[in-house]
Coordinates of N, CA and C and ligand atoms in Angstrom, one line a residue:
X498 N 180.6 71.1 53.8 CA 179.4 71.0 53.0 C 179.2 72.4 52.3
X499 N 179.0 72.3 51.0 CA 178.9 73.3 50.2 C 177.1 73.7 50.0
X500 N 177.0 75.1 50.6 CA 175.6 75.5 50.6 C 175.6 77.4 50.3
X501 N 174.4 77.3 50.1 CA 174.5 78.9 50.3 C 173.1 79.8 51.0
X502 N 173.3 80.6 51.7 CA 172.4 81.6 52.7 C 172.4 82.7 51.9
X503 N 170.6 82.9 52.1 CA 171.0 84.1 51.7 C 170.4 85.2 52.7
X504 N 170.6 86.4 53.1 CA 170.1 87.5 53.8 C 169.8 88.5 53.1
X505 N 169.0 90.0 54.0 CA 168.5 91.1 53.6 C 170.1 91.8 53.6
X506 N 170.5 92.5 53.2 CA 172.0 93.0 53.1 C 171.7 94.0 54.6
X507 N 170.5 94.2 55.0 CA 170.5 95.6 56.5 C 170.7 94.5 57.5
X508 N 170.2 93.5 57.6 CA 170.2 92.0 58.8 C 171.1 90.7 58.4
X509 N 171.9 90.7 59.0 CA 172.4 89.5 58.7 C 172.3 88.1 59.7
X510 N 171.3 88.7 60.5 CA 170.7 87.8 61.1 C 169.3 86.9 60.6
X511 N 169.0 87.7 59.6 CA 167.5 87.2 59.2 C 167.8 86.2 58.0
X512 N 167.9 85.0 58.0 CA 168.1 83.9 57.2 C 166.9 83.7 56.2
X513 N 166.9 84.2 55.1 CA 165.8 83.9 53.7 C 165.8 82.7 53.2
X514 N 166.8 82.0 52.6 CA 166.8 81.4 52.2 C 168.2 80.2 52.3
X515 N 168.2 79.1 53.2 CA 169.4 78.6 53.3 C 169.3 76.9 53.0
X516 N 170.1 76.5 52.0 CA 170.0 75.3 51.0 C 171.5 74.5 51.3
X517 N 171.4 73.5 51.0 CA 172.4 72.7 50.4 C 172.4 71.9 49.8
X518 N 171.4 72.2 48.7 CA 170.5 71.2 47.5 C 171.5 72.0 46.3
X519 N 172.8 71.3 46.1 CA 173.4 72.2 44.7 C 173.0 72.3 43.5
X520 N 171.7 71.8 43.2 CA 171.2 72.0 42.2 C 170.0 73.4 42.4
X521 N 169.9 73.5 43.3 CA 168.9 74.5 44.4 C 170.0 76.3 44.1
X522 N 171.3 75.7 44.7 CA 172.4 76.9 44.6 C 172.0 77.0 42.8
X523 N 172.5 76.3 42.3 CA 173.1 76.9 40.5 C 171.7 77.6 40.4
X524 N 170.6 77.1 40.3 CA 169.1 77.9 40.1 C 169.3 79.1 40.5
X525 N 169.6 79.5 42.0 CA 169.4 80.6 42.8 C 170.3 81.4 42.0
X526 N 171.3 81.1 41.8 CA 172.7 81.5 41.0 C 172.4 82.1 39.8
X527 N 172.0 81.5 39.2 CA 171.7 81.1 37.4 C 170.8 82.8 37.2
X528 N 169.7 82.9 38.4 CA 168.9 83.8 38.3 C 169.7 85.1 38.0
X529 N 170.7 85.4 38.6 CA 171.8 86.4 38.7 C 172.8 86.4 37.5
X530 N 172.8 85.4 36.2 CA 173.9 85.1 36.0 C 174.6 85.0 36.5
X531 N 175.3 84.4 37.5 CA 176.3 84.1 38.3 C 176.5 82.6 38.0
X532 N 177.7 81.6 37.5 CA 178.0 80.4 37.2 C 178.1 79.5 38.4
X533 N 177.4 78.5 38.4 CA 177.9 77.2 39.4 C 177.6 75.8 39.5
X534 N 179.1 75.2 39.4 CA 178.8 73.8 38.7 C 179.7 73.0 39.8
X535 N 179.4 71.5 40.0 CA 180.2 71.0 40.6 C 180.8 70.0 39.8
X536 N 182.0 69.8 39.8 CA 182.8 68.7 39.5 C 183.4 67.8 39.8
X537 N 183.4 66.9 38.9 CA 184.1 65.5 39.1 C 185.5 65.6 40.5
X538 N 185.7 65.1 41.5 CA 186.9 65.1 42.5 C 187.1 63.8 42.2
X539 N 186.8 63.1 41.9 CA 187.1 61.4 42.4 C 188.3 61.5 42.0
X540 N 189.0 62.1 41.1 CA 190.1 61.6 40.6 C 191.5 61.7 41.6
X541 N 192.6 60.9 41.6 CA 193.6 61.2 42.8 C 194.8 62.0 42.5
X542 N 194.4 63.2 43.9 CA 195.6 64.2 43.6 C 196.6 64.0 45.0
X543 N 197.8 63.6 44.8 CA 198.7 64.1 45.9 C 198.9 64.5 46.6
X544 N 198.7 64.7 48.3 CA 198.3 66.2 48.8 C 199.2 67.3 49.2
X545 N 200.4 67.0 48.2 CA 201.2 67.6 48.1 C 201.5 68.2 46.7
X546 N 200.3 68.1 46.0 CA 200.1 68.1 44.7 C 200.9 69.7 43.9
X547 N 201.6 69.9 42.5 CA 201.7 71.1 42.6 C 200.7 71.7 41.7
X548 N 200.9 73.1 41.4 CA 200.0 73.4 40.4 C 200.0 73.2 39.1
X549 N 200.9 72.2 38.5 CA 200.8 71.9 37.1 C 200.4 70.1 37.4
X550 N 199.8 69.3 38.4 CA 199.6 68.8 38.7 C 197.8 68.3 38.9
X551 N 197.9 69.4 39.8 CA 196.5 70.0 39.6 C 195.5 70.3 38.4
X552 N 196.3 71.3 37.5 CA 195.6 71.8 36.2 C 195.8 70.8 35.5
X553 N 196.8 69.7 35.2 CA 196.4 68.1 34.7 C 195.1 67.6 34.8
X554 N 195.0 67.4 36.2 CA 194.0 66.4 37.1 C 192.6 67.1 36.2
X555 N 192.3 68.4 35.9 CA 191.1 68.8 36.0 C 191.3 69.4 34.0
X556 N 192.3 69.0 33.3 CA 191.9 69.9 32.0 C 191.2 69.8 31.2
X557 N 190.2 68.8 31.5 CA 189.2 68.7 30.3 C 188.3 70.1 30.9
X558 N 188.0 69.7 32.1 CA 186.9 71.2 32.8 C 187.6 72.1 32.7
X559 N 189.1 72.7 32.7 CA 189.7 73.9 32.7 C 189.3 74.7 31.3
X560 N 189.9 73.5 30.8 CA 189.6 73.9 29.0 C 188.4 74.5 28.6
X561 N 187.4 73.5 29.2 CA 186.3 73.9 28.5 C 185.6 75.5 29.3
X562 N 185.8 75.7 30.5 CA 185.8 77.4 31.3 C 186.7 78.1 30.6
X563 N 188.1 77.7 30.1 CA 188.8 78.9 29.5 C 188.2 79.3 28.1
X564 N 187.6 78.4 27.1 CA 187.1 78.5 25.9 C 185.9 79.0 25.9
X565 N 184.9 78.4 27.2 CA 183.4 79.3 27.2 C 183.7 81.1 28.1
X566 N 184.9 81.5 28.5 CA 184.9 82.7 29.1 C 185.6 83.4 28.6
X567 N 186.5 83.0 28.0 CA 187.8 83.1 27.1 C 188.8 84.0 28.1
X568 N 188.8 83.1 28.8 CA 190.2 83.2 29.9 C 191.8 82.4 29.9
X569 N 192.3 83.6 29.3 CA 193.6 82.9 28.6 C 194.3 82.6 29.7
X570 N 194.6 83.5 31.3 CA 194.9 83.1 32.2 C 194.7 82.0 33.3
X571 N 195.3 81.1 33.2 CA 194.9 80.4 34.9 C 196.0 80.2 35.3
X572 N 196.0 80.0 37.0 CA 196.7 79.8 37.8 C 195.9 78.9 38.9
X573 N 196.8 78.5 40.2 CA 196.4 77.3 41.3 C 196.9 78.6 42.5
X574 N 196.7 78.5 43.3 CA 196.5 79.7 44.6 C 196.3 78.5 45.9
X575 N 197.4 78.0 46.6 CA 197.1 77.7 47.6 C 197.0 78.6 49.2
X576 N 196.0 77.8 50.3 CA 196.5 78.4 51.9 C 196.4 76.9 52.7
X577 N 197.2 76.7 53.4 CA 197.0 75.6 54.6 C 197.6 76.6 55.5
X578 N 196.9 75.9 57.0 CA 197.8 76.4 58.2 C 199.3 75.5 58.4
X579 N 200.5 76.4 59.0 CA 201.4 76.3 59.0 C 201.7 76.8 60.7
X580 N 201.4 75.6 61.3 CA 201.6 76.0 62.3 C 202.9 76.3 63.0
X581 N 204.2 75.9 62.0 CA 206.0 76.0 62.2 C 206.5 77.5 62.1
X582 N 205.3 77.8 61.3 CA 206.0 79.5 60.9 C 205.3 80.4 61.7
X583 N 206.1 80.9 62.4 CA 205.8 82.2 63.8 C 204.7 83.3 63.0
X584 N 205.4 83.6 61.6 CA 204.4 84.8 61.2 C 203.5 84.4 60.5
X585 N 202.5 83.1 60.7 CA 201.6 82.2 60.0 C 200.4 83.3 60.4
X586 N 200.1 83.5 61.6 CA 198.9 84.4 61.7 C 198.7 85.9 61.5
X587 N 199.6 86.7 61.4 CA 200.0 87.8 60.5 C 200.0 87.5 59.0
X588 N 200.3 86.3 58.3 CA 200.2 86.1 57.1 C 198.4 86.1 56.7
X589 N 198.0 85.1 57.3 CA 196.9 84.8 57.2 C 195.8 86.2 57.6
X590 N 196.4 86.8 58.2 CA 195.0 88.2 58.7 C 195.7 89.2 57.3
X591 N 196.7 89.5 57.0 CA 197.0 90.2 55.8 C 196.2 89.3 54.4
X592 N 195.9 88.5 54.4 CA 195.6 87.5 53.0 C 194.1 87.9 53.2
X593 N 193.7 87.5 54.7 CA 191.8 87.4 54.6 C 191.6 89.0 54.4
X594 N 192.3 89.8 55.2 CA 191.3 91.1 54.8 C 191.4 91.6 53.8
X595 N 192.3 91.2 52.9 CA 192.5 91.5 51.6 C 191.1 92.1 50.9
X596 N 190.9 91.2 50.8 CA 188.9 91.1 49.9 C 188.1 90.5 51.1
X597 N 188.0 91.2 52.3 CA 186.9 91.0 53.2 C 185.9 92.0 53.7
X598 N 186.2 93.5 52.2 CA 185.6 94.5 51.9 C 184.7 94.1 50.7
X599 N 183.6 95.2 50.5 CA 183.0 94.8 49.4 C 183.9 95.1 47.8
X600 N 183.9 95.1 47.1 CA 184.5 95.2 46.0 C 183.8 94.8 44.6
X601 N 184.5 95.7 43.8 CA 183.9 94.8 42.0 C 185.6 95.0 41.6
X602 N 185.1 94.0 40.4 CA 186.4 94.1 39.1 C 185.9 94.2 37.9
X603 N 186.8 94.6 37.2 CA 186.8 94.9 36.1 C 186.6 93.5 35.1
X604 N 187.1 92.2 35.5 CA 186.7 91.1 34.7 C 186.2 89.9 35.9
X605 N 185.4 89.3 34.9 CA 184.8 87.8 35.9 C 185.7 87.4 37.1
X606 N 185.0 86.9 38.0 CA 185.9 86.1 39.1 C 185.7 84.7 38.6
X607 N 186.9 84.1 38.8 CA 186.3 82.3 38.6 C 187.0 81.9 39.0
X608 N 186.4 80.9 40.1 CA 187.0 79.7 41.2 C 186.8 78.9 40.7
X609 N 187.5 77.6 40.6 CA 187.3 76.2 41.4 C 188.0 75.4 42.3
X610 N 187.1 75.3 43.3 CA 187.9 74.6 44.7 C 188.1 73.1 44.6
X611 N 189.3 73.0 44.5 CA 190.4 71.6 44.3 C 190.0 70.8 46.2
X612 N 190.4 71.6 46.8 CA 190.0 71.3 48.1 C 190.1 72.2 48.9
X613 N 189.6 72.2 50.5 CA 189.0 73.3 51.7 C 188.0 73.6 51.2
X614 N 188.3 75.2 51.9 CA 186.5 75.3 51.9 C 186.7 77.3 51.6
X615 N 185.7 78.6 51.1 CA 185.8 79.6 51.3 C 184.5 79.9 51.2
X616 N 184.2 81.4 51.2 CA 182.7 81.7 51.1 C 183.3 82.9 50.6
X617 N 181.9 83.0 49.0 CA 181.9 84.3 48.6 C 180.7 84.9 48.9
X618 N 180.6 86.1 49.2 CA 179.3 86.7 49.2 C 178.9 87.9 48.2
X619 N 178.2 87.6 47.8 CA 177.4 88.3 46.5 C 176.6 89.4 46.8
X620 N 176.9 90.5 46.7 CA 175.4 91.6 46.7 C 174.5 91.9 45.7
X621 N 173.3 91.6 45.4 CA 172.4 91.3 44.6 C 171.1 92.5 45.1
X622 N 171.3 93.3 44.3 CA 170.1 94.5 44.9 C 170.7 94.3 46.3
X623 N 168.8 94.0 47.2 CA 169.3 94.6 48.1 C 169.5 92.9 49.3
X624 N 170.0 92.2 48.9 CA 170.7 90.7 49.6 C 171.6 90.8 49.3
X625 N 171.9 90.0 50.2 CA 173.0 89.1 50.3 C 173.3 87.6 50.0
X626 N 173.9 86.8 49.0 CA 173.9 85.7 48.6 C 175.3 85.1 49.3
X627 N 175.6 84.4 50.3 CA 176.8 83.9 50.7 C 177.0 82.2 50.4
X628 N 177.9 81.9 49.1 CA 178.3 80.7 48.6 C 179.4 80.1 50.0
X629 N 179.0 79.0 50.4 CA 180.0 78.7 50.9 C 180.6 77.4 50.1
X630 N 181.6 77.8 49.3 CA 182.1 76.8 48.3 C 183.4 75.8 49.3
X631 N 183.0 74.3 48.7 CA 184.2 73.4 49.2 C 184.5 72.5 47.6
X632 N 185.6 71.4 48.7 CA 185.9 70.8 47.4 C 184.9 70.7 46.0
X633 N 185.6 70.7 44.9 CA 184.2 70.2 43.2 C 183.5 71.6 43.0
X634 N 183.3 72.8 43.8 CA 182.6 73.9 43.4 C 183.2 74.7 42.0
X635 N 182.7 75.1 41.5 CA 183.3 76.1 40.7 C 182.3 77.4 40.5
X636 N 183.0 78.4 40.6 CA 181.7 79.9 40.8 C 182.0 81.1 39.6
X637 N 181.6 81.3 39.4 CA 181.9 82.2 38.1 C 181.2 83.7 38.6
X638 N 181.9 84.8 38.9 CA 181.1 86.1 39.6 C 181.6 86.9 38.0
X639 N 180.6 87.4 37.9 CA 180.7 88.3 36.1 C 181.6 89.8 37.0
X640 N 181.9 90.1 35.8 CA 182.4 91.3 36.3 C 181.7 92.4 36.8
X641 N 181.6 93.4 37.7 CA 180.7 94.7 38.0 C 180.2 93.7 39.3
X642 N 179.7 93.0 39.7 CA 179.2 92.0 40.7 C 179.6 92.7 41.7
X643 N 179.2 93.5 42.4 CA 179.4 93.5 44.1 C 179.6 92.1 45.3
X644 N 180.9 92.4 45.6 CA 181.0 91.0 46.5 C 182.9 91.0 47.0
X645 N 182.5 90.1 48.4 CA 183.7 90.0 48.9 C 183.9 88.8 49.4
X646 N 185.0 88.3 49.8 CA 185.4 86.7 50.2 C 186.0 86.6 51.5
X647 N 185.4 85.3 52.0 CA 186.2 85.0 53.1 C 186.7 84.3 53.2
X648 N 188.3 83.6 53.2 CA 189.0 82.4 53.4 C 188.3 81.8 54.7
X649 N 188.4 82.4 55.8 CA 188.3 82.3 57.5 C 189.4 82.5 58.1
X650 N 188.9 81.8 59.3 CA 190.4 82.8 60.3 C 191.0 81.3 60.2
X651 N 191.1 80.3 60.0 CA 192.1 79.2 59.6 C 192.3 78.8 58.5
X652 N 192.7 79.6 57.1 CA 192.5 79.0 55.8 C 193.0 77.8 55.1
X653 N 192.2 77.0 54.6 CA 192.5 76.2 53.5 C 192.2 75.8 52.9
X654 N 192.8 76.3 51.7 CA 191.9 75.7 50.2 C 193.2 75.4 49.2
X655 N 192.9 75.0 48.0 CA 193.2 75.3 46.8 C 192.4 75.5 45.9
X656 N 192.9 76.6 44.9 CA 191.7 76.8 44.1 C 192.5 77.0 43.1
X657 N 191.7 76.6 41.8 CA 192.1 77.0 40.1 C 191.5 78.3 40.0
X658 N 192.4 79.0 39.3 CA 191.8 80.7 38.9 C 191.6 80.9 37.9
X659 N 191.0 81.7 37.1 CA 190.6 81.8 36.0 C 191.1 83.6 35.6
X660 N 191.5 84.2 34.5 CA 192.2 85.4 34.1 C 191.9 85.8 32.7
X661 N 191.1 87.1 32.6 CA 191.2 87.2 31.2 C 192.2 88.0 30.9
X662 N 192.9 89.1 31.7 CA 193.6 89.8 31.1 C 194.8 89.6 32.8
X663 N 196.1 90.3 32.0 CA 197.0 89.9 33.5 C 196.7 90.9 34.5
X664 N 196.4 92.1 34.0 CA 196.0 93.0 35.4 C 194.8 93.4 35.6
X665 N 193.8 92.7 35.1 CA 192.3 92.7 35.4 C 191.8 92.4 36.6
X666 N 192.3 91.7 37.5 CA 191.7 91.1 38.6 C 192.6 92.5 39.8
X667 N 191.8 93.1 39.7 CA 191.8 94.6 40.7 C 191.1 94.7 41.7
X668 N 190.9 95.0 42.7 CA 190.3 94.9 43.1 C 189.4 96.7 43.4
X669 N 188.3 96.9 43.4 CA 187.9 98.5 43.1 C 186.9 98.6 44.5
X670 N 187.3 98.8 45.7 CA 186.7 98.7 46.7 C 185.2 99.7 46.6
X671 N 184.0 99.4 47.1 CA 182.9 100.3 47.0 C 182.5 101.3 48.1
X672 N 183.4 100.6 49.3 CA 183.4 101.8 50.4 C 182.0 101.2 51.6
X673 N 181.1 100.8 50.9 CA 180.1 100.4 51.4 C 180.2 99.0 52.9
X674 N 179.8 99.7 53.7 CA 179.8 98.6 55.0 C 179.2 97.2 54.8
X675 N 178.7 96.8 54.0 CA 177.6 96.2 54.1 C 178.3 94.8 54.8
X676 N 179.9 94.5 54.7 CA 180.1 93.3 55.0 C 179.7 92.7 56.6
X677 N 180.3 94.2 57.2 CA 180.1 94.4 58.3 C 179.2 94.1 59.2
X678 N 177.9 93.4 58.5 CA 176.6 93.4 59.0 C 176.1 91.8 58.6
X679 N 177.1 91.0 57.8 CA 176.9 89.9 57.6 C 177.9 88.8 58.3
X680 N 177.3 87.9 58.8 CA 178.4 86.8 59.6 C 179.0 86.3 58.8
X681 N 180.6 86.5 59.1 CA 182.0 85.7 58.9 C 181.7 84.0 58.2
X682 N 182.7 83.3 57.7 CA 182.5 82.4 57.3 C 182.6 81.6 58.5
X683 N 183.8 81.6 59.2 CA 183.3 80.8 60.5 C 181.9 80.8 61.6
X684 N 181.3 82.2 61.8 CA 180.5 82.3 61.8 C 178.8 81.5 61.1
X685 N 178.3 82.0 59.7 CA 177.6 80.7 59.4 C 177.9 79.4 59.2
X686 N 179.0 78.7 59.6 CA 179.2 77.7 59.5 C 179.1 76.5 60.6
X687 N 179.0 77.3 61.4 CA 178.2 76.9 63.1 C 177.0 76.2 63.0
X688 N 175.8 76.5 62.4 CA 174.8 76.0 62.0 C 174.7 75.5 60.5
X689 N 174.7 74.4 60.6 CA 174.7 73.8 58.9 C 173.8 73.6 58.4
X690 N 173.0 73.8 57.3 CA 171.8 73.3 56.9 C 171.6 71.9 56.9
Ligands
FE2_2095 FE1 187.0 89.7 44.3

């Protein structure tokens, strides 16, 4: 279920605000500029689908995000567990910590989740905004946005990516602990709204 919590960025125990009214998220969102729409899934994808497959399935919406952000890049980014491949859990802890620091970039972030599930978290002054996006989400983080992501400790998703430039998506770490102080995606996901 796609919802989002939000916290004081010093407690990540103290729950402010926690919804799963997606029209409730884009509002909360909207206030930040930050983008969030959900889309059409009904349509049938293979679940072995590839990524020119996928970007098919969904081009009327792709199109219209590349034309309103003017993101000449996209790509498809898959994770499933693989439980045949011995170095599946070394893969997967090098992928999550990746961006399980805070960070900005230099251009927009833009998801949309084809299927699974991840959680971005947003630092907004002084909160914390944690999307936990599943299948039909799409999130649009502007660029300069403080925030970091969690696949979890079993990832799986697919997601459409969005690119304005090829080496834009940098990641510029801030140094700042704050993640440290907020629960893991597996973690809030324990308690569901
Ligand atoms: Fe990022």
């Amino acid at each position: 279920m796609t919802f989002l919590q939000i916290m004081p960025d010093h407690d990540g125990g103290e729950i402010l605000l926690r919804t799963a009214d997606t029209a409730r998220i884009a509002a909360e969102l909207a206030r930040w500029k930050i983008g969030f729409e959900r889309w059409d899934t009904s349509r049938h994808l293979p679940a072995d689908a590839d990524a020119d497959q996928v970007l098919a399935a969904y081009r009327d919406d792709v199109e219209r995000i590349r034309a309103e952000g003017g993101y000449r890049l996209v790509d498809v980014v898959s994770m499933r567990p693989d439980d045949t491949d011995p170095e599946w859990p070394a893969k997967v802890k090098t992928a999550r910590e990746r961006f399980l620091d805070e960070h900005v970039h230099d251009e927009d972030e833009v998801r949309f989740f084809v299927e699974g599930q991840g959680c971005f978290y947003l630092h907004l002054e002084h909160r914390v905004y944690a999307v936990v996006c599943e299948a039909g989400d799409l999130l649009s983080v502007p660029r300069g946005t403080a925030h970091w992501f969690d696949m979890g400790t079993r990832p799986r998703f697919t997601a459409i990516r969005f690119f304005q430039e090829e080496d834009g998506w940098i990641a510029d770490f801030t140094g700042d602990p704050v993640a440290r102080r907020i629960p893991y995606l597996h973690e809030l996901a324990v308690t569901r709204p």
